[in-house]
JSON list of C-alpha atoms in Angstrom, two decimals:
[
{"chain": "L", "resi": 1232, "resn": "MET", "atom": "CA", "xyz": [-61.98, -35.24, -23.07]},
{"chain": "L", "resi": 1233, "resn": "THR", "atom": "CA", "xyz": [-60.90, -38.86, -23.68]},
{"chain": "L", "resi": 1234, "resn": "ALA", "atom": "CA", "xyz": [-57.53, -38.28, -22.06]},
{"chain": "L", "resi": 1235, "resn": "PHE", "atom": "CA", "xyz": [-59.24, -36.60, -19.09]},
{"chain": "L", "resi": 1236, "resn": "SER", "atom": "CA", "xyz": [-61.68, -39.52, -18.79]},
{"chain": "L", "resi": 1237, "resn": "ASN", "atom": "CA", "xyz": [-58.82, -41.98, -18.71]},
{"chain": "L", "resi": 1238, "resn": "LEU", "atom": "CA", "xyz": [-57.44, -40.35, -15.56]},
{"chain": "L", "resi": 1239, "resn": "LYS", "atom": "CA", "xyz": [-58.28, -41.79, -12.18]},
{"chain": "L", "resi": 1240, "resn": "ILE", "atom": "CA", "xyz": [-61.15, -40.13, -10.32]},
{"chain": "L", "resi": 1241, "resn": "GLY", "atom": "CA", "xyz": [-58.82, -38.94, -7.57]},
{"chain": "L", "resi": 1242, "resn": "VAL", "atom": "CA", "xyz": [-56.53, -37.30, -10.10]},
{"chain": "L", "resi": 1243, "resn": "ARG", "atom": "CA", "xyz": [-59.46, -35.59, -11.80]},
{"chain": "L", "resi": 1244, "resn": "LEU", "atom": "CA", "xyz": [-60.80, -34.23, -8.51]},
{"chain": "L", "resi": 1245, "resn": "THR", "atom": "CA", "xyz": [-57.35, -33.08, -7.45]},
{"chain": "L", "resi": 1246, "resn": "GLY", "atom": "CA", "xyz": [-56.77, -31.34, -10.78]},
{"chain": "L", "resi": 1247, "resn": "GLY", "atom": "CA", "xyz": [-60.15, -29.61, -10.66]},
{"chain": "L", "resi": 1248, "resn": "PHE", "atom": "CA", "xyz": [-59.73, -28.34, -7.13]},
{"chain": "L", "resi": 1249, "resn": "ALA", "atom": "CA", "xyz": [-56.13, -27.31, -7.87]},
{"chain": "L", "resi": 1250, "resn": "ALA", "atom": "CA", "xyz": [-57.27, -25.18, -10.81]},
{"chain": "L", "resi": 1251, "resn": "VAL", "atom": "CA", "xyz": [-59.89, -23.39, -8.70]},
{"chain": "L", "resi": 1252, "resn": "ILE", "atom": "CA", "xyz": [-57.45, -22.90, -5.82]},
{"chain": "L", "resi": 1253, "resn": "ALA", "atom": "CA", "xyz": [-54.81, -21.53, -8.21]},
{"chain": "L", "resi": 1254, "resn": "LEU", "atom": "CA", "xyz": [-57.26, -18.94, -9.50]},
{"chain": "L", "resi": 1255, "resn": "LEU", "atom": "CA", "xyz": [-58.21, -17.99, -5.95]},
{"chain": "L", "resi": 1256, "resn": "ILE", "atom": "CA", "xyz": [-54.52, -17.55, -5.13]},
{"chain": "L", "resi": 1257, "resn": "VAL", "atom": "CA", "xyz": [-54.16, -15.27, -8.16]},
{"chain": "L", "resi": 1258, "resn": "LEU", "atom": "CA", "xyz": [-57.13, -13.27, -6.89]},
{"chain": "L", "resi": 1259, "resn": "ALA", "atom": "CA", "xyz": [-55.57, -12.97, -3.44]},
{"chain": "L", "resi": 1260, "resn": "VAL", "atom": "CA", "xyz": [-52.18, -11.92, -4.83]},
{"chain": "L", "resi": 1261, "resn": "ILE", "atom": "CA", "xyz": [-53.73, -9.26, -7.06]},
{"chain": "L", "resi": 1262, "resn": "GLY", "atom": "CA", "xyz": [-55.85, -7.98, -4.19]},
{"chain": "L", "resi": 1263, "resn": "VAL", "atom": "CA", "xyz": [-52.90, -7.75, -1.80]},
{"chain": "L", "resi": 1264, "resn": "THR", "atom": "CA", "xyz": [-50.69, -6.12, -4.44]},
{"chain": "L", "resi": 1265, "resn": "LYS", "atom": "CA", "xyz": [-53.23, -3.46, -5.34]},
{"chain": "L", "resi": 1266, "resn": "ILE", "atom": "CA", "xyz": [-54.09, -2.77, -1.71]},
{"chain": "L", "resi": 1267, "resn": "SER", "atom": "CA", "xyz": [-50.37, -2.39, -0.95]},
{"chain": "L", "resi": 1268, "resn": "ALA", "atom": "CA", "xyz": [-50.03, 0.09, -3.81]},
{"chain": "L", "resi": 1269, "resn": "VAL", "atom": "CA", "xyz": [-52.98, 2.12, -2.53]},
{"chain": "L", "resi": 1270, "resn": "ASP", "atom": "CA", "xyz": [-51.54, 1.98, 0.99]},
{"chain": "L", "resi": 1271, "resn": "ALA", "atom": "CA", "xyz": [-48.16, 3.21, -0.29]},
{"chain": "L", "resi": 1272, "resn": "ASN", "atom": "CA", "xyz": [-49.81, 6.20, -1.98]},
{"chain": "L", "resi": 1273, "resn": "THR", "atom": "CA", "xyz": [-51.75, 6.97, 1.19]},
{"chain": "L", "resi": 1274, "resn": "GLU", "atom": "CA", "xyz": [-48.55, 6.80, 3.23]},
{"chain": "L", "resi": 1275, "resn": "VAL", "atom": "CA", "xyz": [-46.90, 9.31, 0.90]},
{"chain": "L", "resi": 1276, "resn": "ILE", "atom": "CA", "xyz": [-49.84, 11.68, 1.24]},
{"chain": "L", "resi": 1277, "resn": "LEU", "atom": "CA", "xyz": [-50.09, 11.45, 5.03]},
{"chain": "L", "resi": 1278, "resn": "HIS", "atom": "CA", "xyz": [-46.47, 11.09, 6.09]},
{"chain": "L", "resi": 1279, "resn": "ASP", "atom": "CA", "xyz": [-44.63, 13.03, 3.40]},
{"chain": "L", "resi": 1280, "resn": "ARG", "atom": "CA", "xyz": [-46.65, 15.60, 1.47]},
{"chain": "L", "resi": 1281, "resn": "PHE", "atom": "CA", "xyz": [-48.94, 16.56, 4.36]},
{"chain": "L", "resi": 1282, "resn": "VAL", "atom": "CA", "xyz": [-45.97, 16.87, 6.71]},
{"chain": "L", "resi": 1283, "resn": "LYS", "atom": "CA", "xyz": [-44.29, 19.23, 4.25]},
{"chain": "L", "resi": 1284, "resn": "VAL", "atom": "CA", "xyz": [-47.43, 21.34, 4.09]},
{"chain": "L", "resi": 1285, "resn": "GLN", "atom": "CA", "xyz": [-47.43, 21.53, 7.89]},
{"chain": "L", "resi": 1286, "resn": "LEU", "atom": "CA", "xyz": [-43.77, 22.60, 7.90]},
{"chain": "L", "resi": 1287, "resn": "ALA", "atom": "CA", "xyz": [-44.48, 25.31, 5.33]},
{"chain": "L", "resi": 1288, "resn": "GLN", "atom": "CA", "xyz": [-47.41, 26.51, 7.42]},
{"chain": "L", "resi": 1289, "resn": "THR", "atom": "CA", "xyz": [-45.09, 26.65, 10.42]},
{"chain": "L", "resi": 1290, "resn": "VAL", "atom": "CA", "xyz": [-42.82, 28.97, 8.43]},
{"chain": "L", "resi": 1291, "resn": "GLU", "atom": "CA", "xyz": [-45.76, 31.16, 7.45]},
{"chain": "L", "resi": 1292, "resn": "ASN", "atom": "CA", "xyz": [-47.12, 31.35, 10.99]},
{"chain": "L", "resi": 1293, "resn": "GLU", "atom": "CA", "xyz": [-43.74, 32.17, 12.50]},
{"chain": "L", "resi": 1294, "resn": "VAL", "atom": "CA", "xyz": [-43.02, 34.89, 9.93]},
{"chain": "L", "resi": 1295, "resn": "ASN", "atom": "CA", "xyz": [-46.34, 36.51, 10.78]},
{"chain": "L", "resi": 1296, "resn": "LYS", "atom": "CA", "xyz": [-45.46, 36.29, 14.48]},
{"chain": "L", "resi": 1297, "resn": "GLN", "atom": "CA", "xyz": [-42.12, 37.96, 13.78]},
{"chain": "L", "resi": 1298, "resn": "LEU", "atom": "CA", "xyz": [-43.78, 40.78, 11.90]},
{"chain": "L", "resi": 1299, "resn": "ARG", "atom": "CA", "xyz": [-46.27, 41.36, 14.72]},
{"chain": "L", "resi": 1300, "resn": "ALA", "atom": "CA", "xyz": [-43.39, 41.48, 17.19]},
{"chain": "L", "resi": 1301, "resn": "MET", "atom": "CA", "xyz": [-41.53, 44.02, 15.06]},
{"chain": "L", "resi": 1302, "resn": "ARG", "atom": "CA", "xyz": [-44.60, 46.21, 14.70]},
{"chain": "L", "resi": 1303, "resn": "THR", "atom": "CA", "xyz": [-45.34, 46.11, 18.41]},
{"chain": "L", "resi": 1304, "resn": "ALA", "atom": "CA", "xyz": [-41.72, 46.91, 19.25]},
{"chain": "L", "resi": 1305, "resn": "LEU", "atom": "CA", "xyz": [-41.91, 49.96, 16.98]},
{"chain": "L", "resi": 1306, "resn": "ILE", "atom": "CA", "xyz": [-45.21, 51.18, 18.42]},
{"chain": "L", "resi": 1307, "resn": "VAL", "atom": "CA", "xyz": [-44.71, 50.89, 22.18]},
{"chain": "L", "resi": 1308, "resn": "SER", "atom": "CA", "xyz": [-42.43, 53.08, 24.25]},
{"chain": "L", "resi": 1309, "resn": "ASP", "atom": "CA", "xyz": [-42.15, 50.77, 27.26]},
{"chain": "L", "resi": 1310, "resn": "ARG", "atom": "CA", "xyz": [-38.68, 49.23, 27.07]},
{"chain": "L", "resi": 1311, "resn": "ALA", "atom": "CA", "xyz": [-39.77, 46.07, 28.86]},
{"chain": "L", "resi": 1312, "resn": "ILE", "atom": "CA", "xyz": [-42.44, 45.42, 26.25]},
{"chain": "L", "resi": 1313, "resn": "VAL", "atom": "CA", "xyz": [-39.97, 46.15, 23.45]},
{"chain": "L", "resi": 1314, "resn": "ASP", "atom": "CA", "xyz": [-37.52, 43.64, 24.89]},
{"chain": "L", "resi": 1315, "resn": "SER", "atom": "CA", "xyz": [-40.32, 41.10, 25.31]},
{"chain": "L", "resi": 1316, "resn": "GLU", "atom": "CA", "xyz": [-41.36, 41.45, 21.66]},
{"chain": "L", "resi": 1317, "resn": "LEU", "atom": "CA", "xyz": [-37.79, 41.16, 20.44]},
{"chain": "L", "resi": 1318, "resn": "ALA", "atom": "CA", "xyz": [-37.39, 38.04, 22.57]},
{"chain": "L", "resi": 1319, "resn": "LYS", "atom": "CA", "xyz": [-40.45, 36.55, 20.85]},
{"chain": "L", "resi": 1320, "resn": "LEU", "atom": "CA", "xyz": [-38.89, 37.33, 17.49]},
{"chain": "L", "resi": 1321, "resn": "GLU", "atom": "CA", "xyz": [-35.58, 35.72, 18.47]},
{"chain": "L", "resi": 1322, "resn": "ALA", "atom": "CA", "xyz": [-37.40, 32.61, 19.73]},
{"chain": "L", "resi": 1323, "resn": "SER", "atom": "CA", "xyz": [-39.25, 32.32, 16.43]},
{"chain": "L", "resi": 1324, "resn": "LEU", "atom": "CA", "xyz": [-36.16, 32.42, 14.20]},
{"chain": "L", "resi": 1325, "resn": "PRO", "atom": "CA", "xyz": [-34.84, 28.89, 14.96]},
{"chain": "L", "resi": 1326, "resn": "LEU", "atom": "CA", "xyz": [-38.31, 27.42, 14.45]},
{"chain": "L", "resi": 1327, "resn": "VAL", "atom": "CA", "xyz": [-38.31, 28.71, 10.90]},
{"chain": "L", "resi": 1328, "resn": "GLY", "atom": "CA", "xyz": [-34.75, 27.51, 10.37]},
{"chain": "L", "resi": 1329, "resn": "ARG", "atom": "CA", "xyz": [-35.53, 23.98, 11.54]},
{"chain": "L", "resi": 1330, "resn": "ALA", "atom": "CA", "xyz": [-38.67, 23.78, 9.41]},
{"chain": "L", "resi": 1331, "resn": "ILE", "atom": "CA", "xyz": [-36.79, 24.84, 6.29]},
{"chain": "L", "resi": 1332, "resn": "ASP", "atom": "CA", "xyz": [-33.94, 22.43, 7.07]},
{"chain": "L", "resi": 1333, "resn": "GLN", "atom": "CA", "xyz": [-36.46, 19.59, 7.32]},
{"chain": "L", "resi": 1334, "resn": "LEU", "atom": "CA", "xyz": [-37.99, 20.60, 4.02]},
{"chain": "L", "resi": 1335, "resn": "GLY", "atom": "CA", "xyz": [-34.59, 20.71, 2.39]},
{"chain": "L", "resi": 1336, "resn": "ALA", "atom": "CA", "xyz": [-33.87, 17.16, 3.56]},
{"chain": "L", "resi": 1337, "resn": "THR", "atom": "CA", "xyz": [-37.17, 15.71, 2.32]},
{"chain": "L", "resi": 1338, "resn": "VAL", "atom": "CA", "xyz": [-38.00, 17.54, -0.92]},
{"chain": "L", "resi": 1339, "resn": "HIS", "atom": "CA", "xyz": [-36.83, 15.49, -3.91]},
{"chain": "L", "resi": 1340, "resn": "SER", "atom": "CA", "xyz": [-38.97, 16.46, -6.92]},
{"chain": "L", "resi": 1341, "resn": "GLU", "atom": "CA", "xyz": [-37.63, 19.11, -9.29]},
{"chain": "L", "resi": 1342, "resn": "ARG", "atom": "CA", "xyz": [-40.79, 21.16, -8.93]},
{"chain": "L", "resi": 1343, "resn": "GLY", "atom": "CA", "xyz": [-40.59, 20.98, -5.15]},
{"chain": "L", "resi": 1344, "resn": "LYS", "atom": "CA", "xyz": [-36.90, 21.89, -5.12]},
{"chain": "L", "resi": 1345, "resn": "ALA", "atom": "CA", "xyz": [-37.52, 24.94, -7.32]},
{"chain": "L", "resi": 1346, "resn": "ALA", "atom": "CA", "xyz": [-40.34, 26.13, -5.07]},
{"chain": "L", "resi": 1347, "resn": "LEU", "atom": "CA", "xyz": [-38.24, 25.54, -1.95]},
{"chain": "L", "resi": 1348, "resn": "GLN", "atom": "CA", "xyz": [-35.30, 27.44, -3.45]},
{"chain": "L", "resi": 1349, "resn": "ALA", "atom": "CA", "xyz": [-37.54, 30.44, -4.07]},
{"chain": "L", "resi": 1350, "resn": "LEU", "atom": "CA", "xyz": [-38.71, 30.19, -0.45]},
{"chain": "L", "resi": 1351, "resn": "VAL", "atom": "CA", "xyz": [-35.13, 30.07, 0.85]},
{"chain": "L", "resi": 1352, "resn": "GLU", "atom": "CA", "xyz": [-34.13, 33.07, -1.24]},
{"chain": "L", "resi": 1353, "resn": "GLY", "atom": "CA", "xyz": [-37.15, 35.03, -0.04]},
{"chain": "L", "resi": 1354, "resn": "ARG", "atom": "CA", "xyz": [-36.30, 34.17, 3.54]},
{"chain": "L", "resi": 1355, "resn": "ALA", "atom": "CA", "xyz": [-32.67, 35.30, 3.17]},
{"chain": "L", "resi": 1356, "resn": "LYS", "atom": "CA", "xyz": [-33.68, 38.76, 1.91]},
{"chain": "L", "resi": 1357, "resn": "PHE", "atom": "CA", "xyz": [-36.40, 39.12, 4.54]},
{"chain": "L", "resi": 1358, "resn": "LYS", "atom": "CA", "xyz": [-34.11, 37.94, 7.33]},
{"chain": "L", "resi": 1359, "resn": "ASP", "atom": "CA", "xyz": [-31.38, 40.43, 6.36]},
{"chain": "L", "resi": 1360, "resn": "LYS", "atom": "CA", "xyz": [-33.75, 43.40, 6.62]},
{"chain": "L", "resi": 1361, "resn": "GLU", "atom": "CA", "xyz": [-35.33, 41.95, 9.73]},
{"chain": "L", "resi": 1362, "resn": "ARG", "atom": "CA", "xyz": [-31.94, 41.91, 11.44]},
{"chain": "L", "resi": 1363, "resn": "GLN", "atom": "CA", "xyz": [-31.35, 45.52, 10.41]},
{"chain": "L", "resi": 1364, "resn": "LEU", "atom": "CA", "xyz": [-34.69, 46.50, 11.92]},
{"chain": "L", "resi": 1365, "resn": "VAL", "atom": "CA", "xyz": [-33.92, 44.73, 15.19]},
{"chain": "L", "resi": 1366, "resn": "ASP", "atom": "CA", "xyz": [-30.62, 46.62, 15.41]},
{"chain": "L", "resi": 1367, "resn": "LEU", "atom": "CA", "xyz": [-32.43, 49.92, 14.81]},
{"chain": "L", "resi": 1368, "resn": "ILE", "atom": "CA", "xyz": [-34.99, 49.15, 17.50]},
{"chain": "L", "resi": 1369, "resn": "LYS", "atom": "CA", "xyz": [-32.28, 48.22, 20.00]},
{"chain": "L", "resi": 1370, "resn": "ALA", "atom": "CA", "xyz": [-30.50, 51.47, 19.17]},
{"chain": "L", "resi": 1371, "resn": "GLY", "atom": "CA", "xyz": [-33.70, 53.44, 19.76]},
{"chain": "L", "resi": 1372, "resn": "LYS", "atom": "CA", "xyz": [-33.91, 54.57, 16.12]},
{"chain": "L", "resi": 1373, "resn": "VAL", "atom": "CA", "xyz": [-37.65, 54.03, 15.89]},
{"chain": "L", "resi": 1374, "resn": "ASP", "atom": "CA", "xyz": [-38.33, 56.41, 12.99]},
{"chain": "L", "resi": 1375, "resn": "GLU", "atom": "CA", "xyz": [-35.68, 54.77, 10.83]},
{"chain": "L", "resi": 1376, "resn": "GLY", "atom": "CA", "xyz": [-37.07, 51.41, 11.84]},
{"chain": "L", "resi": 1377, "resn": "ARG", "atom": "CA", "xyz": [-40.59, 52.35, 10.78]},
{"chain": "L", "resi": 1378, "resn": "THR", "atom": "CA", "xyz": [-39.32, 53.53, 7.42]},
{"chain": "L", "resi": 1379, "resn": "LEU", "atom": "CA", "xyz": [-37.40, 50.29, 6.92]},
{"chain": "L", "resi": 1380, "resn": "LEU", "atom": "CA", "xyz": [-40.48, 48.28, 7.88]},
{"chain": "L", "resi": 1381, "resn": "VAL", "atom": "CA", "xyz": [-42.73, 50.02, 5.37]},
{"chain": "L", "resi": 1382, "resn": "THR", "atom": "CA", "xyz": [-40.34, 50.43, 2.45]},
{"chain": "L", "resi": 1383, "resn": "ASP", "atom": "CA", "xyz": [-38.40, 47.16, 2.64]},
{"chain": "L", "resi": 1384, "resn": "ILE", "atom": "CA", "xyz": [-39.68, 44.57, 5.09]},
{"chain": "L", "resi": 1385, "resn": "LEU", "atom": "CA", "xyz": [-43.38, 44.54, 4.22]},
{"chain": "L", "resi": 1386, "resn": "PRO", "atom": "CA", "xyz": [-42.75, 44.10, 0.46]},
{"chain": "L", "resi": 1387, "resn": "LEU", "atom": "CA", "xyz": [-40.18, 41.39, 1.21]},
{"chain": "L", "resi": 1388, "resn": "GLN", "atom": "CA", "xyz": [-42.65, 39.67, 3.52]},
{"chain": "L", "resi": 1389, "resn": "THR", "atom": "CA", "xyz": [-45.18, 39.57, 0.69]},
{"chain": "L", "resi": 1390, "resn": "VAL", "atom": "CA", "xyz": [-42.63, 37.94, -1.62]},
{"chain": "L", "resi": 1391, "resn": "TYR", "atom": "CA", "xyz": [-41.48, 35.56, 1.12]},
{"chain": "L", "resi": 1392, "resn": "LEU", "atom": "CA", "xyz": [-44.96, 34.38, 2.05]},
{"chain": "L", "resi": 1393, "resn": "GLY", "atom": "CA", "xyz": [-45.89, 34.18, -1.62]},
{"chain": "L", "resi": 1394, "resn": "ALA", "atom": "CA", "xyz": [-43.03, 31.71, -2.06]},
{"chain": "L", "resi": 1395, "resn": "VAL", "atom": "CA", "xyz": [-44.31, 29.74, 0.93]},
{"chain": "L", "resi": 1396, "resn": "GLU", "atom": "CA", "xyz": [-47.78, 29.58, -0.62]},
{"chain": "L", "resi": 1397, "resn": "ARG", "atom": "CA", "xyz": [-46.38, 28.42, -3.95]},
{"chain": "L", "resi": 1398, "resn": "PHE", "atom": "CA", "xyz": [-44.45, 25.68, -2.19]},
{"chain": "L", "resi": 1399, "resn": "VAL", "atom": "CA", "xyz": [-47.63, 24.57, -0.41]},
{"chain": "L", "resi": 1400, "resn": "GLU", "atom": "CA", "xyz": [-49.39, 24.50, -3.78]},
{"chain": "L", "resi": 1401, "resn": "THR", "atom": "CA", "xyz": [-46.77, 22.10, -5.19]},
{"chain": "L", "resi": 1402, "resn": "GLN", "atom": "CA", "xyz": [-47.34, 19.74, -2.28]},
{"chain": "L", "resi": 1403, "resn": "ALA", "atom": "CA", "xyz": [-51.12, 20.04, -2.52]},
{"chain": "L", "resi": 1404, "resn": "GLU", "atom": "CA", "xyz": [-50.95, 19.24, -6.23]},
{"chain": "L", "resi": 1405, "resn": "SER", "atom": "CA", "xyz": [-48.75, 16.26, -5.47]},
{"chain": "L", "resi": 1406, "resn": "MET", "atom": "CA", "xyz": [-51.25, 15.03, -2.87]},
{"chain": "L", "resi": 1407, "resn": "GLU", "atom": "CA", "xyz": [-54.02, 15.31, -5.45]},
{"chain": "L", "resi": 1408, "resn": "GLU", "atom": "CA", "xyz": [-51.95, 13.32, -7.94]},
{"chain": "L", "resi": 1409, "resn": "PHE", "atom": "CA", "xyz": [-51.25, 10.55, -5.45]},
{"chain": "L", "resi": 1410, "resn": "GLY", "atom": "CA", "xyz": [-54.89, 10.56, -4.39]},
{"chain": "L", "resi": 1411, "resn": "ALA", "atom": "CA", "xyz": [-56.00, 10.19, -8.01]},
{"chain": "L", "resi": 1412, "resn": "GLN", "atom": "CA", "xyz": [-53.52, 7.36, -8.50]},
{"chain": "L", "resi": 1413, "resn": "ALA", "atom": "CA", "xyz": [-54.82, 5.60, -5.39]},
{"chain": "L", "resi": 1414, "resn": "SER", "atom": "CA", "xyz": [-58.40, 5.93, -6.63]},
{"chain": "L", "resi": 1415, "resn": "ALA", "atom": "CA", "xyz": [-57.43, 4.61, -10.06]},
{"chain": "L", "resi": 1416, "resn": "LEU", "atom": "CA", "xyz": [-55.62, 1.65, -8.49]},
{"chain": "L", "resi": 1417, "resn": "ALA", "atom": "CA", "xyz": [-58.63, 0.87, -6.31]},
{"chain": "L", "resi": 1418, "resn": "ARG", "atom": "CA", "xyz": [-61.03, 1.03, -9.27]},
{"chain": "L", "resi": 1419, "resn": "GLY", "atom": "CA", "xyz": [-58.73, -1.12, -11.41]},
{"chain": "L", "resi": 1420, "resn": "ALA", "atom": "CA", "xyz": [-58.32, -3.68, -8.63]},
{"chain": "L", "resi": 1421, "resn": "ARG", "atom": "CA", "xyz": [-62.07, -3.85, -8.07]},
{"chain": "L", "resi": 1422, "resn": "THR", "atom": "CA", "xyz": [-62.78, -4.39, -11.77]},
{"chain": "L", "resi": 1423, "resn": "LEU", "atom": "CA", "xyz": [-60.05, -6.99, -12.14]},
{"chain": "L", "resi": 1424, "resn": "MET", "atom": "CA", "xyz": [-61.14, -8.90, -9.05]},
{"chain": "L", "resi": 1425, "resn": "ILE", "atom": "CA", "xyz": [-64.76, -8.92, -10.22]},
{"chain": "L", "resi": 1426, "resn": "VAL", "atom": "CA", "xyz": [-63.70, -10.29, -13.61]},
{"chain": "L", "resi": 1427, "resn": "LEU", "atom": "CA", "xyz": [-61.47, -12.93, -12.06]},
{"chain": "L", "resi": 1428, "resn": "SER", "atom": "CA", "xyz": [-64.17, -13.87, -9.56]},
{"chain": "L", "resi": 1429, "resn": "VAL", "atom": "CA", "xyz": [-66.62, -14.43, -12.40]},
{"chain": "L", "resi": 1430, "resn": "ILE", "atom": "CA", "xyz": [-64.00, -16.50, -14.22]},
{"chain": "L", "resi": 1431, "resn": "ALA", "atom": "CA", "xyz": [-63.37, -18.51, -11.05]},
{"chain": "L", "resi": 1432, "resn": "VAL", "atom": "CA", "xyz": [-67.09, -19.24, -10.65]},
{"chain": "L", "resi": 1433, "resn": "LEU", "atom": "CA", "xyz": [-67.46, -20.24, -14.30]},
{"chain": "L", "resi": 1434, "resn": "LEU", "atom": "CA", "xyz": [-64.33, -22.37, -14.08]},
{"chain": "L", "resi": 1435, "resn": "ALA", "atom": "CA", "xyz": [-65.57, -24.06, -10.92]},
{"chain": "L", "resi": 1436, "resn": "VAL", "atom": "CA", "xyz": [-68.94, -24.79, -12.54]},
{"chain": "L", "resi": 1437, "resn": "GLY", "atom": "CA", "xyz": [-67.25, -26.04, -15.70]},
{"chain": "L", "resi": 1438, "resn": "ILE", "atom": "CA", "xyz": [-64.90, -28.29, -13.76]},
{"chain": "L", "resi": 1439, "resn": "ALA", "atom": "CA", "xyz": [-67.78, -29.62, -11.68]},
{"chain": "L", "resi": 1440, "resn": "VAL", "atom": "CA", "xyz": [-69.81, -30.44, -14.80]},
{"chain": "L", "resi": 1441, "resn": "LEU", "atom": "CA", "xyz": [-66.80, -31.98, -16.51]},
{"chain": "L", "resi": 1442, "resn": "LEU", "atom": "CA", "xyz": [-65.91, -34.09, -13.49]},
{"chain": "L", "resi": 1443, "resn": "THR", "atom": "CA", "xyz": [-69.50, -35.19, -13.03]},
{"chain": "L", "resi": 1444, "resn": "ARG", "atom": "CA", "xyz": [-69.79, -36.27, -16.64]},
{"chain": "L", "resi": 1445, "resn": "SER", "atom": "CA", "xyz": [-66.42, -38.00, -16.65]},
{"chain": "L", "resi": 1446, "resn": "ILE", "atom": "CA", "xyz": [-67.46, -40.00, -13.60]},
{"chain": "L", "resi": 1447, "resn": "THR", "atom": "CA", "xyz": [-71.14, -40.69, -14.29]},
{"chain": "L", "resi": 1448, "resn": "ARG", "atom": "CA", "xyz": [-70.83, -41.63, -17.96]},
{"chain": "L", "resi": 1449, "resn": "PRO", "atom": "CA", "xyz": [-68.51, -44.61, -17.37]},
{"chain": "L", "resi": 1450, "resn": "ILE", "atom": "CA", "xyz": [-70.74, -45.71, -14.50]},
{"chain": "L", "resi": 1451, "resn": "ALA", "atom": "CA", "xyz": [-73.82, -45.45, -16.72]},
{"chain": "L", "resi": 1452, "resn": "GLN", "atom": "CA", "xyz": [-72.06, -47.43, -19.44]},
{"chain": "L", "resi": 1453, "resn": "ALA", "atom": "CA", "xyz": [-71.05, -50.08, -16.90]},
{"chain": "L", "resi": 1454, "resn": "VAL", "atom": "CA", "xyz": [-74.64, -50.31, -15.68]},
{"chain": "L", "resi": 1455, "resn": "ARG", "atom": "CA", "xyz": [-75.91, -50.75, -19.23]},
{"chain": "L", "resi": 1456, "resn": "VAL", "atom": "CA", "xyz": [-73.34, -53.47, -19.89]},
{"chain": "L", "resi": 1457, "resn": "ALA", "atom": "CA", "xyz": [-74.31, -55.22, -16.67]},
{"chain": "L", "resi": 1458, "resn": "GLU", "atom": "CA", "xyz": [-77.98, -55.03, -17.57]},
{"chain": "L", "resi": 1459, "resn": "THR", "atom": "CA", "xyz": [-77.23, -56.40, -21.03]},
{"chain": "L", "resi": 1460, "resn": "VAL", "atom": "CA", "xyz": [-75.26, -59.29, -19.58]},
{"chain": "L", "resi": 1461, "resn": "ALA", "atom": "CA", "xyz": [-78.00, -60.00, -17.06]},
{"chain": "L", "resi": 1462, "resn": "ALA", "atom": "CA", "xyz": [-80.57, -60.06, -19.83]},
{"chain": "L", "resi": 1463, "resn": "GLY", "atom": "CA", "xyz": [-78.44, -62.49, -21.81]},
{"chain": "L", "resi": 1464, "resn": "ASP", "atom": "CA", "xyz": [-78.26, -60.05, -24.71]},
{"chain": "L", "resi": 1465, "resn": "LEU", "atom": "CA", "xyz": [-74.59, -60.49, -25.59]}
]
């Protein structure tokens, strides 16, 4: 206290304000850092995990379209309709391929890679039988095609789409994890900033009291000395 009192008033004021400003800067840095972390988690959810879910859903939707096309081609006798359905199937194939290629380029977790590998394997088996069915339909071997559809393709479709669903589950779980992390970061940041804000207020009050006393006490002493001198009481 004595050392602080010996400082010039300007130095004391500067030191007090500097301490409060430093704490406010710490508050700002912590706030920005935590907000950035929450933003990063949100970016991962929206622009990575959610995109992968959309790609997987594209695969699922296109596989269902392909199956409808195969069924229709086996049911109808009008060759024009058969050709139209097969054209729909052919148009769908590259959409699935591109979606899976995009997934392969963006999946990095071991769990995601394992789920994607199962999806790719399911697709390969399904696609092989699908091609056989298309060849049978083009050759007019409808009965053989129907048998292949029921005995091979439908069970393979179930396995294939099951793999797609499991892949989606891995991404959904990942989104939940990142969401929980973002919530935890936000709660932690709020608590920390409240604590630091309280400390900043208490520090500001303490500095104000300390500065006031360090300034007013010497003045009061000087006044008493002056009064003593004026009264001739030396």
